[in-house]
mmCIF file of C-alpha atoms and ligand atoms in Angstrom:
data_model
loop_
_atom_site.group_PDB
_atom_site.id
_atom_site.type_symbol
_atom_site.label_atom_id
_atom_site.label_comp_id
_atom_site.label_asym_id
_atom_site.label_seq_id
_atom_site.Cartn_x
_atom_site.Cartn_y
_atom_site.Cartn_z
ATOM 1 C CA UNK A 2 -46.136 38.289 -33.796
ATOM 2 C CA UNK A 3 -42.938 36.776 -31.292
ATOM 3 C CA UNK A 4 -41.611 38.709 -28.660
ATOM 4 C CA UNK A 5 -38.165 38.176 -27.580
ATOM 5 C CA UNK A 6 -37.091 39.672 -24.189
ATOM 6 C CA UNK A 7 -34.083 41.355 -23.554
ATOM 7 C CA UNK A 8 -31.895 40.887 -20.604
ATOM 8 C CA UNK A 9 -28.817 42.892 -21.126
ATOM 9 C CA UNK A 10 -29.805 45.151 -18.472
ATOM 10 C CA UNK A 11 -30.235 42.575 -15.846
ATOM 11 C CA UNK A 12 -27.049 41.769 -16.478
ATOM 12 C CA UNK A 13 -26.446 45.337 -15.882
ATOM 13 C CA UNK A 14 -27.860 45.622 -12.787
ATOM 14 C CA UNK A 15 -25.236 42.577 -11.664
ATOM 15 C CA UNK A 16 -21.799 43.813 -13.359
ATOM 16 C CA UNK A 17 -22.351 47.192 -11.632
ATOM 17 C CA UNK A 18 -21.252 45.167 -7.997
ATOM 18 C CA UNK A 19 -19.596 42.324 -10.496
ATOM 19 C CA UNK A 20 -21.730 40.291 -8.187
ATOM 20 C CA UNK A 21 -23.474 36.654 -8.965
ATOM 21 C CA UNK A 22 -27.307 38.751 -8.815
ATOM 22 C CA UNK A 23 -29.081 39.545 -10.680
ATOM 23 C CA UNK A 24 -29.714 35.880 -12.753
ATOM 24 C CA UNK A 25 -29.430 36.318 -15.715
ATOM 25 C CA UNK A 26 -30.903 33.099 -16.051
ATOM 26 C CA UNK A 27 -33.192 32.829 -13.686
ATOM 27 C CA UNK A 28 -34.551 36.485 -15.561
ATOM 28 C CA UNK A 29 -34.320 34.526 -18.998
ATOM 29 C CA UNK A 30 -36.550 31.477 -17.192
ATOM 30 C CA UNK A 31 -38.927 33.803 -16.136
ATOM 31 C CA UNK A 32 -39.406 35.853 -19.400
ATOM 32 C CA UNK A 33 -40.125 32.631 -20.676
ATOM 33 C CA UNK A 34 -42.930 31.071 -18.235
ATOM 34 C CA UNK A 35 -44.940 34.920 -18.611
ATOM 35 C CA UNK A 36 -44.619 33.975 -22.321
ATOM 36 C CA UNK A 37 -41.842 35.377 -23.734
ATOM 37 C CA UNK A 38 -41.162 33.521 -27.384
ATOM 38 C CA UNK A 39 -37.274 33.988 -26.776
ATOM 39 C CA UNK A 40 -34.579 35.801 -25.199
ATOM 40 C CA UNK A 41 -32.180 38.458 -26.968
ATOM 41 C CA UNK A 42 -28.448 38.876 -25.537
ATOM 42 C CA UNK A 43 -25.995 41.461 -26.810
ATOM 43 C CA UNK A 44 -22.294 40.459 -26.172
ATOM 44 C CA UNK A 45 -20.500 43.604 -26.462
ATOM 45 C CA UNK A 46 -17.003 44.000 -27.261
ATOM 46 C CA UNK A 47 -16.084 46.093 -24.318
ATOM 47 C CA UNK A 48 -17.822 43.520 -21.609
ATOM 48 C CA UNK A 49 -20.365 46.251 -20.426
ATOM 49 C CA UNK A 50 -23.522 43.791 -19.482
ATOM 50 C CA UNK A 51 -23.535 40.278 -21.208
ATOM 51 C CA UNK A 52 -20.246 38.072 -20.124
ATOM 52 C CA UNK A 53 -19.068 35.439 -21.808
ATOM 53 C CA UNK A 54 -20.142 32.781 -19.244
ATOM 54 C CA UNK A 55 -23.378 33.920 -19.794
ATOM 55 C CA UNK A 56 -24.161 32.234 -23.423
ATOM 56 C CA UNK A 57 -23.484 28.479 -22.567
ATOM 57 C CA UNK A 58 -25.663 29.117 -19.654
ATOM 58 C CA UNK A 59 -28.725 31.100 -20.968
ATOM 59 C CA UNK A 60 -28.128 28.592 -24.065
ATOM 60 C CA UNK A 61 -28.150 25.347 -22.015
ATOM 61 C CA UNK A 62 -31.237 26.327 -19.538
ATOM 62 C CA UNK A 63 -33.743 28.180 -22.187
ATOM 63 C CA UNK A 64 -36.904 26.502 -23.585
ATOM 64 C CA UNK A 65 -37.369 28.870 -25.998
ATOM 65 C CA UNK A 66 -34.361 30.666 -28.414
ATOM 66 C CA UNK A 67 -31.457 32.628 -27.842
ATOM 67 C CA UNK A 68 -30.707 35.466 -30.562
ATOM 68 C CA UNK A 69 -27.548 36.636 -29.933
ATOM 69 C CA UNK A 70 -26.600 40.650 -31.141
ATOM 70 C CA UNK A 71 -23.079 40.727 -31.951
ATOM 71 C CA UNK A 72 -21.097 43.249 -33.921
ATOM 72 C CA UNK A 73 -19.267 41.633 -37.528
ATOM 73 C CA UNK A 74 -15.845 41.351 -35.361
ATOM 74 C CA UNK A 75 -14.093 38.179 -35.803
ATOM 75 C CA UNK A 76 -13.497 37.191 -32.149
ATOM 76 C CA UNK A 77 -17.116 37.684 -31.086
ATOM 77 C CA UNK A 78 -18.360 35.814 -34.002
ATOM 78 C CA UNK A 79 -16.065 32.695 -33.834
ATOM 79 C CA UNK A 80 -17.446 32.764 -30.665
ATOM 80 C CA UNK A 81 -20.948 32.813 -31.246
ATOM 81 C CA UNK A 82 -20.783 30.814 -34.565
ATOM 82 C CA UNK A 83 -18.928 27.927 -31.958
ATOM 83 C CA UNK A 84 -22.315 28.319 -29.783
ATOM 84 C CA UNK A 85 -24.669 28.020 -32.094
ATOM 85 C CA UNK A 86 -27.825 29.830 -30.932
ATOM 86 C CA UNK A 87 -31.061 29.903 -32.998
ATOM 87 C CA UNK A 88 -30.645 33.475 -34.125
ATOM 88 C CA UNK A 89 -27.812 35.955 -34.430
ATOM 89 C CA UNK A 90 -28.229 39.919 -35.571
ATOM 90 C CA UNK A 91 -25.347 41.694 -36.437
ATOM 91 C CA UNK A 92 -25.413 44.955 -35.146
ATOM 92 C CA UNK A 93 -23.556 47.886 -34.901
ATOM 93 C CA UNK A 94 -21.582 48.750 -31.787
ATOM 94 C CA UNK A 95 -19.483 52.002 -31.212
ATOM 95 C CA UNK A 96 -17.725 51.818 -27.439
ATOM 96 C CA UNK A 97 -18.575 55.127 -26.132
ATOM 97 C CA UNK A 98 -22.839 55.011 -27.257
ATOM 98 C CA UNK A 99 -24.885 54.171 -23.976
ATOM 99 C CA UNK A 100 -26.760 51.530 -26.378
ATOM 100 C CA UNK A 101 -27.178 50.974 -30.270
ATOM 101 C CA UNK A 102 -27.777 54.011 -31.834
ATOM 102 C CA UNK A 103 -28.580 53.637 -35.155
ATOM 103 C CA UNK A 104 -28.709 50.858 -37.579
ATOM 104 C CA UNK A 105 -25.697 49.003 -39.524
ATOM 105 C CA UNK A 106 -23.734 51.013 -42.198
ATOM 106 C CA UNK A 107 -23.802 48.317 -45.121
ATOM 107 C CA UNK A 108 -22.045 50.654 -47.300
ATOM 108 C CA UNK A 109 -18.889 50.824 -45.075
ATOM 109 C CA UNK A 110 -18.744 47.542 -43.533
ATOM 110 C CA UNK A 111 -19.997 44.966 -45.972
ATOM 111 C CA UNK A 112 -16.497 42.948 -46.204
ATOM 112 C CA UNK A 113 -17.071 42.705 -42.350
ATOM 113 C CA UNK A 114 -20.596 41.893 -42.693
ATOM 114 C CA UNK A 115 -20.109 39.900 -45.747
ATOM 115 C CA UNK A 116 -17.809 37.115 -43.872
ATOM 116 C CA UNK A 117 -19.810 37.366 -40.323
ATOM 117 C CA UNK A 118 -22.943 36.354 -42.337
ATOM 118 C CA UNK A 119 -21.157 33.503 -44.016
ATOM 119 C CA UNK A 120 -19.340 32.119 -40.792
ATOM 120 C CA UNK A 121 -22.273 32.707 -38.544
ATOM 121 C CA UNK A 122 -25.040 31.073 -41.933
ATOM 122 C CA UNK A 123 -22.203 27.998 -42.416
ATOM 123 C CA UNK A 124 -22.757 27.229 -38.696
ATOM 124 C CA UNK A 125 -26.360 26.800 -38.984
ATOM 125 C CA UNK A 126 -27.374 29.850 -37.598
ATOM 126 C CA UNK A 127 -30.323 32.459 -38.772
ATOM 127 C CA UNK A 128 -29.020 35.643 -39.559
ATOM 128 C CA UNK A 129 -30.529 39.137 -39.303
ATOM 129 C CA UNK A 130 -29.089 42.561 -39.698
ATOM 130 C CA UNK A 131 -30.184 45.316 -37.889
ATOM 131 C CA UNK A 132 -30.522 48.276 -40.270
ATOM 132 C CA UNK A 133 -32.540 51.837 -40.593
ATOM 133 C CA UNK A 134 -35.964 51.423 -42.168
ATOM 134 C CA UNK A 135 -34.776 52.664 -45.472
ATOM 135 C CA UNK A 136 -35.608 51.119 -48.759
ATOM 136 C CA UNK A 137 -31.873 51.209 -50.124
ATOM 137 C CA UNK A 138 -30.275 49.439 -47.019
ATOM 138 C CA UNK A 139 -32.818 46.987 -47.373
ATOM 139 C CA UNK A 140 -32.310 46.555 -50.660
ATOM 140 C CA UNK A 141 -28.397 45.800 -49.759
ATOM 141 C CA UNK A 142 -29.507 43.627 -46.480
ATOM 142 C CA UNK A 143 -31.508 41.405 -48.975
ATOM 143 C CA UNK A 144 -27.795 40.641 -50.971
ATOM 144 C CA UNK A 145 -25.931 39.863 -48.200
ATOM 145 C CA UNK A 146 -28.172 36.357 -48.167
ATOM 146 C CA UNK A 147 -29.589 37.123 -44.500
ATOM 147 C CA UNK A 148 -32.796 35.708 -43.612
ATOM 148 C CA UNK A 149 -34.037 38.679 -41.516
ATOM 149 C CA UNK A 150 -33.786 42.467 -40.496
ATOM 150 C CA UNK A 151 -34.436 43.806 -37.540
ATOM 151 C CA UNK A 152 -35.876 47.587 -38.191
ATOM 152 C CA UNK A 153 -34.340 49.974 -35.914
ATOM 153 C CA UNK A 154 -37.015 51.379 -34.240
ATOM 154 C CA UNK A 155 -35.443 54.392 -32.231
ATOM 155 C CA UNK A 156 -36.447 57.235 -34.377
ATOM 156 C CA UNK A 157 -40.150 56.111 -34.319
ATOM 157 C CA UNK A 158 -40.030 56.161 -30.466
ATOM 158 C CA UNK A 159 -38.462 59.547 -30.243
ATOM 159 C CA UNK A 160 -40.927 60.742 -32.628
ATOM 160 C CA UNK A 161 -44.387 59.143 -32.523
ATOM 161 C CA UNK A 162 -46.151 61.484 -30.063
ATOM 162 C CA UNK A 163 -45.302 64.506 -32.223
ATOM 163 C CA UNK A 164 -45.410 63.139 -35.713
ATOM 164 C CA UNK A 165 -46.953 59.871 -37.496
ATOM 165 C CA UNK A 166 -43.808 59.809 -39.795
ATOM 166 C CA UNK A 167 -41.811 57.328 -38.500
ATOM 167 C CA UNK A 168 -44.322 55.083 -38.009
ATOM 168 C CA UNK A 169 -45.482 55.365 -41.453
ATOM 169 C CA UNK A 170 -41.761 54.456 -43.262
ATOM 170 C CA UNK A 171 -41.420 51.937 -40.631
ATOM 171 C CA UNK A 172 -44.664 50.348 -41.935
ATOM 172 C CA UNK A 173 -43.080 51.188 -45.527
ATOM 173 C CA UNK A 174 -39.859 49.192 -44.820
ATOM 174 C CA UNK A 175 -41.200 46.532 -43.447
ATOM 175 C CA UNK A 176 -43.600 45.819 -46.577
ATOM 176 C CA UNK A 177 -40.854 46.520 -48.788
ATOM 177 C CA UNK A 178 -38.492 43.970 -46.614
ATOM 178 C CA UNK A 179 -41.247 41.047 -46.436
ATOM 179 C CA UNK A 180 -41.361 42.080 -50.903
ATOM 180 C CA UNK A 181 -37.651 41.412 -50.869
ATOM 181 C CA UNK A 182 -38.256 38.034 -49.155
ATOM 182 C CA UNK A 183 -36.571 38.862 -45.905
ATOM 183 C CA UNK A 184 -38.740 38.176 -42.387
ATOM 184 C CA UNK A 185 -38.752 41.432 -40.729
ATOM 185 C CA UNK A 186 -38.253 41.965 -37.008
ATOM 186 C CA UNK A 187 -38.097 45.279 -35.151
ATOM 187 C CA UNK A 188 -36.873 47.165 -32.233
ATOM 188 C CA UNK A 189 -35.281 49.650 -30.100
ATOM 189 C CA UNK A 190 -36.994 52.142 -27.511
ATOM 190 C CA UNK A 191 -39.977 50.064 -27.601
ATOM 191 C CA UNK A 192 -42.578 50.318 -24.363
ATOM 192 C CA UNK A 193 -45.696 49.988 -23.022
ATOM 193 C CA UNK A 194 -46.957 53.007 -24.740
ATOM 194 C CA UNK A 195 -45.994 52.728 -28.037
ATOM 195 C CA UNK A 196 -45.503 49.200 -29.188
ATOM 196 C CA UNK A 197 -48.773 48.449 -29.699
ATOM 197 C CA UNK A 198 -48.416 50.645 -32.825
ATOM 198 C CA UNK A 199 -45.844 49.126 -34.073
ATOM 199 C CA UNK A 200 -47.589 45.692 -33.516
ATOM 200 C CA UNK A 201 -49.956 46.106 -35.351
ATOM 201 C CA UNK A 202 -48.260 46.422 -38.790
ATOM 202 C CA UNK A 203 -48.060 43.238 -40.152
ATOM 203 C CA UNK A 204 -45.603 42.870 -41.595
ATOM 204 C CA UNK A 205 -43.468 42.145 -38.658
ATOM 205 C CA UNK A 206 -43.151 39.222 -37.192
ATOM 206 C CA UNK A 207 -40.337 39.565 -34.347
ATOM 207 C CA UNK A 208 -39.991 42.784 -31.131
ATOM 208 C CA UNK A 209 -36.987 42.628 -29.478
ATOM 209 C CA UNK A 210 -37.567 44.851 -26.182
ATOM 210 C CA UNK A 211 -35.537 44.851 -23.180
ATOM 211 C CA UNK A 212 -34.869 48.856 -21.262
ATOM 212 C CA UNK A 213 -38.708 49.107 -20.944
ATOM 213 C CA UNK A 214 -39.464 45.303 -19.873
ATOM 214 C CA UNK A 215 -36.522 44.777 -17.307
ATOM 215 C CA UNK A 216 -37.388 48.594 -15.978
ATOM 216 C CA UNK A 217 -41.211 47.921 -15.410
ATOM 217 C CA UNK A 218 -39.981 44.601 -13.750
ATOM 218 C CA UNK A 219 -38.038 46.464 -10.861
ATOM 219 C CA UNK A 220 -41.418 47.823 -9.232
ATOM 220 C CA UNK A 221 -43.663 45.051 -10.962
ATOM 221 C CA UNK A 222 -41.793 41.938 -11.186
ATOM 222 C CA UNK A 223 -40.662 40.105 -14.349
ATOM 223 C CA UNK A 224 -43.379 37.951 -14.913
ATOM 224 C CA UNK A 225 -46.107 40.559 -14.723
ATOM 225 C CA UNK A 226 -43.829 43.063 -17.137
ATOM 226 C CA UNK A 227 -43.606 40.286 -19.621
ATOM 227 C CA UNK A 228 -47.008 38.960 -19.612
ATOM 228 C CA UNK A 229 -48.758 43.309 -19.653
ATOM 229 C CA UNK A 230 -45.997 43.632 -22.974
ATOM 230 C CA UNK A 231 -47.514 39.848 -24.521
ATOM 231 C CA UNK A 232 -50.722 41.015 -24.011
ATOM 232 C CA UNK A 233 -50.475 44.477 -25.726
ATOM 233 C CA UNK A 234 -48.878 43.074 -29.008
ATOM 234 C CA UNK A 235 -51.909 40.672 -28.852
ATOM 235 C CA UNK A 236 -54.546 42.985 -28.424
ATOM 236 C CA UNK A 237 -52.899 45.024 -31.096
ATOM 237 C CA UNK A 238 -52.355 42.935 -33.598
ATOM 238 C CA UNK A 239 -54.559 42.876 -36.817
ATOM 239 C CA UNK A 240 -56.715 40.339 -36.606
ATOM 240 C CA UNK A 241 -56.255 38.291 -40.177
HETATM 241 N N1 PXP B 313 -32.672 45.599 -30.786
HETATM 242 C C1 PXP B 313 -31.502 45.251 -30.700
HETATM 243 C C2 PXP B 313 -30.613 44.753 -32.146
HETATM 244 C C3 PXP B 313 -31.059 46.345 -30.323
HETATM 245 O O1 PXP B 313 -29.639 46.320 -30.204
HETATM 246 C C4 PXP B 313 -31.334 46.590 -28.839
HETATM 247 C C5 PXP B 313 -30.698 47.000 -27.769
HETATM 248 O O2 PXP B 313 -29.777 46.263 -26.759
HETATM 249 C C6 PXP B 313 -33.111 46.007 -28.538
HETATM 250 C C7 PXP B 313 -33.511 45.806 -29.813
HETATM 251 C C8 PXP B 313 -33.955 46.944 -27.866
HETATM 252 O O3 PXP B 313 -33.642 47.898 -27.544
HETATM 253 P P1 PXP B 313 -34.350 48.403 -25.547
HETATM 254 O O4 PXP B 313 -34.012 47.843 -24.933
HETATM 255 O O5 PXP B 313 -34.319 49.966 -25.861
HETATM 256 O O6 PXP B 313 -35.787 48.096 -25.756
#
């Protein structure tokens, strides 16, 4: 199972002062040195954290791979297609939200999404869709010709302590997506308490984790924060 670390919050801190530190590239390299398999950033339309210049700087510096999250809006799609990162993950975006809330609505946004998938795929980028863990949505995603889906773990991360339902939903969705030939990723709200449960589901091959790792890094450093997450994922994975 791959761990991609989302370093948006490093840029959030930098942008709080419109300063040059903390350095997003240095943080990403520290994640890699601690065992991250890739780095994820979200270039939002409002540029609240990651800035345009961060993308080529990261793409140039990384020894692993870059996964860029983006909304299906032409300006951003063109920018990402030109950069040609290893992976692009299409996500829904609303200006007033604190973070990405809910997965893509594949019924409503099908024209823009189809176009974005075509442009990104034509540029040679592995393309993924961030969706809720719902069988009908997975079936719709499979028709769009993407390589992967990232299952939204927000519901799970809010309810796992009270109820096992969201984990079972996630497990069913992951199995269904794999049976449909899609690579299965997951993320949102995963932390040092709940990630092990998701890592134990055999059908998921990539986790995208940001907030909890960057938050932990503030007290113990990025290297230790990533290393702890990397180790707990490894311990939780089913042995084959
Ligand atoms: N995956 C996607 C598609 C996201 O939008 C985010 C949040 O930026 C994450 C994963 C990471 O979520 P968190 O910061 O809660 O770990």
